[in-house]
Coordinates of C-alpha atoms in Angstrom, one line a residue:
M16 CA 12.0 -66.6 41.3
R17 CA 14.3 -64.0 39.9
L18 CA 14.3 -60.2 40.3
S19 CA 16.8 -57.8 38.9
F20 CA 18.1 -54.9 41.0
L21 CA 21.2 -52.7 41.1
P22 CA 23.9 -54.1 39.5
V23 CA 52.1 -88.0 77.2
F24 CA 51.9 -86.5 73.5
I25 CA 50.2 -89.4 71.6
L26 CA 47.7 -89.8 74.5
A27 CA 47.0 -86.1 74.4
L28 CA 46.4 -86.3 70.7
V29 CA 44.0 -89.2 71.0
T30 CA 42.1 -87.5 73.8
S31 CA 41.9 -84.3 71.8
A32 CA 40.6 -86.2 68.7
C33 CA 38.0 -88.0 70.8
A34 CA 36.8 -84.6 72.1
E35 CA 36.6 -83.1 68.6
I36 CA 33.8 -85.4 67.4
D37 CA 31.1 -85.5 70.0
A38 CA 29.3 -88.8 69.5
S39 CA 26.8 -88.2 72.3
A40 CA 23.3 -87.0 71.7
P41 CA 22.8 -83.3 71.8
D42 CA 21.5 -81.7 75.0
I43 CA 18.2 -80.4 73.8
R44 CA 16.0 -78.2 76.1
R45 CA 12.5 -77.7 74.7
A46 CA 9.9 -75.1 75.4
G47 CA 6.9 -75.2 73.1
S48 CA 8.0 -75.0 69.5
Q49 CA 11.5 -73.8 70.4
S50 CA 14.5 -75.8 71.4
T51 CA 17.8 -74.6 73.0
V52 CA 21.0 -76.5 72.6
T53 CA 24.5 -75.9 73.9
Y54 CA 27.3 -75.9 71.3
C55 CA 31.0 -75.3 71.4
G56 CA 31.1 -76.1 75.1
S57 CA 29.1 -73.2 76.5
Q58 CA 27.4 -71.2 73.7
K59 CA 23.7 -71.4 73.3
M60 CA 21.7 -71.8 70.1
D61 CA 17.9 -71.7 69.7
L62 CA 16.0 -73.6 67.1
S63 CA 12.4 -72.8 66.0
G64 CA 10.1 -74.5 63.6
R65 CA 8.4 -77.8 63.0
K66 CA 10.8 -80.8 63.5
G67 CA 10.9 -82.9 60.3
Q68 CA 10.5 -86.7 60.2
G69 CA 13.9 -88.4 60.2
G70 CA 15.7 -85.0 59.9
S71 CA 14.0 -83.8 56.8
Q72 CA 13.8 -80.1 57.3
A73 CA 16.2 -77.5 55.8
V74 CA 17.7 -75.2 58.5
I75 CA 18.8 -71.5 58.2
L76 CA 21.3 -70.2 60.7
Y77 CA 20.6 -66.5 61.5
I78 CA 23.6 -64.5 62.8
H79 CA 22.8 -61.2 64.6
G80 CA 24.8 -58.0 64.1
G81 CA 26.1 -55.5 66.6
G82 CA 29.6 -54.6 65.4
W83 CA 31.0 -57.9 66.6
E84 CA 30.7 -56.3 70.1
T85 CA 27.0 -56.6 71.2
G86 CA 23.9 -58.7 70.7
D87 CA 22.7 -62.2 71.4
R88 CA 20.6 -65.0 69.9
K89 CA 17.4 -63.2 70.9
G90 CA 18.0 -60.1 68.9
G91 CA 19.1 -58.7 65.5
F92 CA 17.8 -56.2 63.0
E93 CA 16.5 -58.8 60.6
R94 CA 15.1 -61.2 63.2
R95 CA 11.7 -59.9 61.8
R96 CA 12.3 -62.0 58.7
L97 CA 12.6 -65.3 60.6
K98 CA 8.8 -65.8 61.2
P99 CA 8.0 -66.0 57.4
L100 CA 10.8 -68.6 57.0
V101 CA 9.4 -70.8 59.8
Q102 CA 5.9 -70.4 58.3
N103 CA 7.3 -71.7 55.1
G104 CA 8.6 -74.9 56.6
F105 CA 12.2 -74.0 57.5
I106 CA 13.8 -74.6 60.9
V107 CA 15.6 -71.4 62.0
A108 CA 18.5 -71.4 64.3
T109 CA 19.8 -68.3 66.2
L110 CA 23.1 -68.3 68.1
D111 CA 25.1 -66.6 70.7
Y112 CA 28.8 -66.1 69.7
R113 CA 31.8 -64.6 71.5
L114 CA 32.0 -60.8 71.4
A115 CA 34.7 -58.2 71.1
P116 CA 36.7 -56.6 72.6
Q117 CA 37.1 -59.5 75.1
H118 CA 37.2 -61.9 72.1
R119 CA 38.5 -60.7 68.9
H120 CA 38.7 -62.2 65.4
P121 CA 38.7 -65.1 64.7
A122 CA 36.6 -66.0 67.7
Q123 CA 33.3 -65.0 66.1
I124 CA 33.8 -67.0 62.9
H125 CA 35.1 -70.0 64.9
D126 CA 31.8 -70.0 66.8
V127 CA 29.7 -69.6 63.7
K128 CA 31.5 -72.4 61.9
C129 CA 31.1 -74.6 65.0
A130 CA 27.4 -73.9 65.1
I131 CA 27.1 -75.0 61.4
K132 CA 29.1 -78.1 62.2
Y133 CA 26.9 -78.8 65.2
L134 CA 23.8 -78.6 63.1
R135 CA 25.2 -80.9 60.5
H136 CA 26.6 -83.4 63.0
H137 CA 23.4 -83.6 65.1
G138 CA 21.0 -83.1 62.2
P139 CA 18.9 -86.2 62.6
A140 CA 18.4 -85.7 66.4
L141 CA 17.5 -82.0 65.7
G142 CA 15.0 -82.9 62.9
I143 CA 17.0 -81.3 60.2
D144 CA 18.6 -82.3 56.9
S145 CA 22.4 -82.1 57.4
E146 CA 22.9 -81.3 53.7
R147 CA 20.4 -78.4 53.5
I148 CA 21.9 -75.7 55.6
G149 CA 21.6 -72.0 54.8
V150 CA 23.0 -69.0 56.6
M151 CA 21.9 -65.4 56.9
G152 CA 23.0 -62.4 58.9
D153 CA 22.8 -58.6 59.2
S154 CA 25.6 -56.0 59.6
A155 CA 28.4 -57.8 61.4
G156 CA 26.3 -60.9 61.2
G157 CA 26.1 -60.4 57.4
H158 CA 29.9 -60.3 57.4
L159 CA 30.1 -63.5 59.4
A160 CA 27.5 -65.2 57.2
A161 CA 29.5 -64.4 54.1
L162 CA 32.8 -65.4 55.7
A163 CA 31.3 -68.8 56.7
A164 CA 29.9 -69.4 53.3
L165 CA 33.0 -68.5 51.3
T166 CA 35.8 -70.1 53.3
S167 CA 37.1 -73.7 53.3
P168 CA 39.2 -75.7 55.7
Q169 CA 42.4 -74.6 53.9
D170 CA 41.7 -71.0 54.8
G171 CA 42.4 -71.6 58.5
L172 CA 39.2 -70.3 60.0
E173 CA 37.5 -73.6 61.0
G174 CA 38.4 -73.4 64.7
P175 CA 39.2 -76.3 67.0
N176 CA 35.8 -77.9 67.5
L177 CA 34.2 -80.8 65.6
A178 CA 37.2 -81.3 63.3
G179 CA 36.3 -83.4 60.4
V180 CA 32.7 -82.1 60.2
S181 CA 32.0 -79.8 57.2
S182 CA 31.1 -76.2 57.8
D183 CA 29.8 -75.8 54.2
V184 CA 26.5 -74.1 53.6
Q185 CA 24.2 -74.4 50.6
A186 CA 23.0 -70.8 50.4
A187 CA 23.7 -67.4 52.0
A188 CA 21.8 -64.2 52.5
T189 CA 23.5 -61.1 53.7
F190 CA 21.9 -57.8 54.9
Y191 CA 24.2 -54.7 54.8
G192 CA 27.3 -56.6 55.6
I193 CA 30.9 -55.5 55.3
F194 CA 33.1 -57.7 53.1
D195 CA 36.3 -55.9 52.4
L196 CA 37.8 -55.0 55.8
V197 CA 41.1 -53.8 54.3
N198 CA 39.4 -51.2 52.2
V199 CA 36.6 -49.8 54.3
E200 CA 35.2 -46.5 53.0
P201 CA 36.7 -43.8 55.2
H202 CA 33.3 -42.1 55.7
S203 CA 31.8 -45.3 57.0
L204 CA 30.7 -45.2 60.7
A205 CA 31.8 -48.9 60.9
V206 CA 35.5 -48.0 60.8
D207 CA 35.9 -48.0 64.6
A208 CA 34.1 -51.4 65.0
V209 CA 36.4 -52.9 62.4
T210 CA 39.5 -51.6 64.1
Q211 CA 38.3 -52.9 67.4
N212 CA 37.8 -56.5 66.3
F213 CA 40.4 -56.6 63.6
P214 CA 43.3 -54.7 65.1
N215 CA 45.9 -55.1 62.4
R216 CA 46.0 -55.4 58.6
A217 CA 46.7 -59.2 58.7
A218 CA 43.5 -59.8 60.8
R219 CA 41.5 -57.5 58.4
A220 CA 42.8 -59.4 55.4
Q221 CA 42.0 -62.8 56.9
G222 CA 38.6 -61.6 57.9
S223 CA 37.6 -60.2 54.5
P224 CA 35.1 -62.5 52.8
I225 CA 35.9 -60.9 49.4
I226 CA 39.3 -62.5 49.2
Y227 CA 38.0 -66.1 49.3
L228 CA 35.8 -66.0 46.2
D229 CA 36.0 -69.0 43.9
A230 CA 33.9 -71.3 41.6
A231 CA 32.7 -73.4 44.5
D232 CA 30.8 -70.6 46.3
P233 CA 27.1 -71.1 47.2
P234 CA 24.3 -68.9 45.9
F235 CA 24.0 -65.4 47.4
L236 CA 21.2 -63.0 48.1
I237 CA 22.7 -59.6 49.0
V238 CA 20.5 -56.8 50.5
H239 CA 21.7 -53.3 51.3
G240 CA 20.2 -49.9 51.9
K241 CA 21.4 -47.2 49.4
Q242 CA 21.6 -44.5 52.2
D243 CA 23.5 -46.6 54.7
R244 CA 26.0 -44.4 56.6
F245 CA 27.4 -47.2 58.8
V246 CA 28.3 -49.7 56.0
D247 CA 28.5 -48.2 52.5
I248 CA 26.5 -50.1 49.9
A249 CA 29.8 -50.2 47.9
Q250 CA 30.7 -53.2 50.1
S251 CA 27.8 -55.2 48.8
V252 CA 28.5 -54.1 45.2
K253 CA 32.0 -55.3 45.6
L254 CA 30.8 -58.7 46.8
T255 CA 28.3 -58.9 44.0
I256 CA 30.9 -58.1 41.3
G257 CA 33.4 -60.5 42.8
L258 CA 30.9 -63.4 42.8
K259 CA 29.9 -62.6 39.2
N260 CA 33.6 -62.6 38.2
A261 CA 33.9 -66.1 39.9
G262 CA 31.1 -67.4 37.7
H263 CA 28.1 -67.0 40.0
A264 CA 24.8 -65.1 39.6
P265 CA 24.2 -63.3 43.0
L266 CA 21.1 -61.2 43.4
L267 CA 21.7 -57.7 44.8
V268 CA 18.8 -55.9 46.2
A269 CA 19.6 -52.2 46.6
V270 CA 16.9 -50.7 48.8
E271 CA 16.0 -47.1 48.0
N272 CA 15.5 -44.6 50.9
A273 CA 17.0 -47.1 53.4
G274 CA 19.8 -46.7 55.9
H275 CA 21.5 -49.2 58.1
G276 CA 19.0 -51.7 59.4
L277 CA 16.9 -50.8 56.3
V278 CA 15.4 -47.9 58.4
A279 CA 13.7 -45.2 56.4
R280 CA 16.0 -42.3 55.2
G281 CA 14.5 -39.7 52.9
G282 CA 11.3 -41.6 52.0
K283 CA 9.6 -45.0 52.1
P284 CA 12.1 -47.8 51.6
M285 CA 11.6 -49.6 48.3
P286 CA 11.2 -52.5 47.8
E287 CA 9.0 -52.8 50.8
T288 CA 9.8 -55.1 53.7
E289 CA 7.0 -57.6 52.6
T290 CA 8.6 -57.9 49.2
I291 CA 12.0 -58.6 50.8
D292 CA 10.4 -61.2 53.0
Q293 CA 8.9 -62.9 49.9
L294 CA 12.2 -62.8 48.1
L295 CA 14.1 -64.2 51.0
V296 CA 11.7 -67.1 51.3
A297 CA 11.8 -67.8 47.6
F298 CA 15.6 -67.6 47.6
F299 CA 16.0 -70.2 50.3
T300 CA 13.2 -72.4 49.0
E301 CA 14.9 -72.5 45.6
H302 CA 18.4 -73.3 46.9
L303 CA 17.6 -75.5 49.8
A304 CA 15.0 -77.6 48.0
K305 CA 15.2 -81.3 48.6

């Protein structure tokens, strides 16, 4: 489906290495159709959807927004889009991650990457296909989804957990994310949140997804409201152009009459939320097909 929108020491090392790859079975707590696992030591992640036979289901990791400072695995603006994904055969994972200001960058991306590694490492036990992992997020979660999708081990953002397990994803969908932290539009209401979690230029540069673009990037679906006052749509346009320049064909959906969270501003948002749901399902179905 395709739509067109706006363009001592040795022992310590051995002990550490043994801890990095957890060979034990995951601690899975089930309640109905939902399972909860603990990853990265103490963080929680919920999984919803029908478990595949022998780990056959594609999984989509949804990352909540909240300015890197608030939120948890139970919330998020675009959580409303998870039910259609589950209904179309995907397993959906939602996660808690460490929050600012107590934990600043790169804590959040370390947790996101650890969650991806956990899903891949324990794929068969969780009923998922370790080679069909997608990621999506809104606002700060959209930033983290893009950063996870675009960075590689050499970029220094993998974190200390599950070393040797890949954090690659096969597709990414972002909703009104921020991708160039060095050049945030001065009128954007997200400026304070960026400064809080990325307190200096070096952190903002390292945390900018747009600097990591290359030919190996996965497919992207990019959604943004044209009347967004918190994160200017220029951020999504920059990412779209950058991906195109790297040889990709990202799909940018610019939503008319929509602000941050795709809430109505000045009229009825278009395309409608049902159309975006269908597009999201079609995108992940195409790119996570077996």
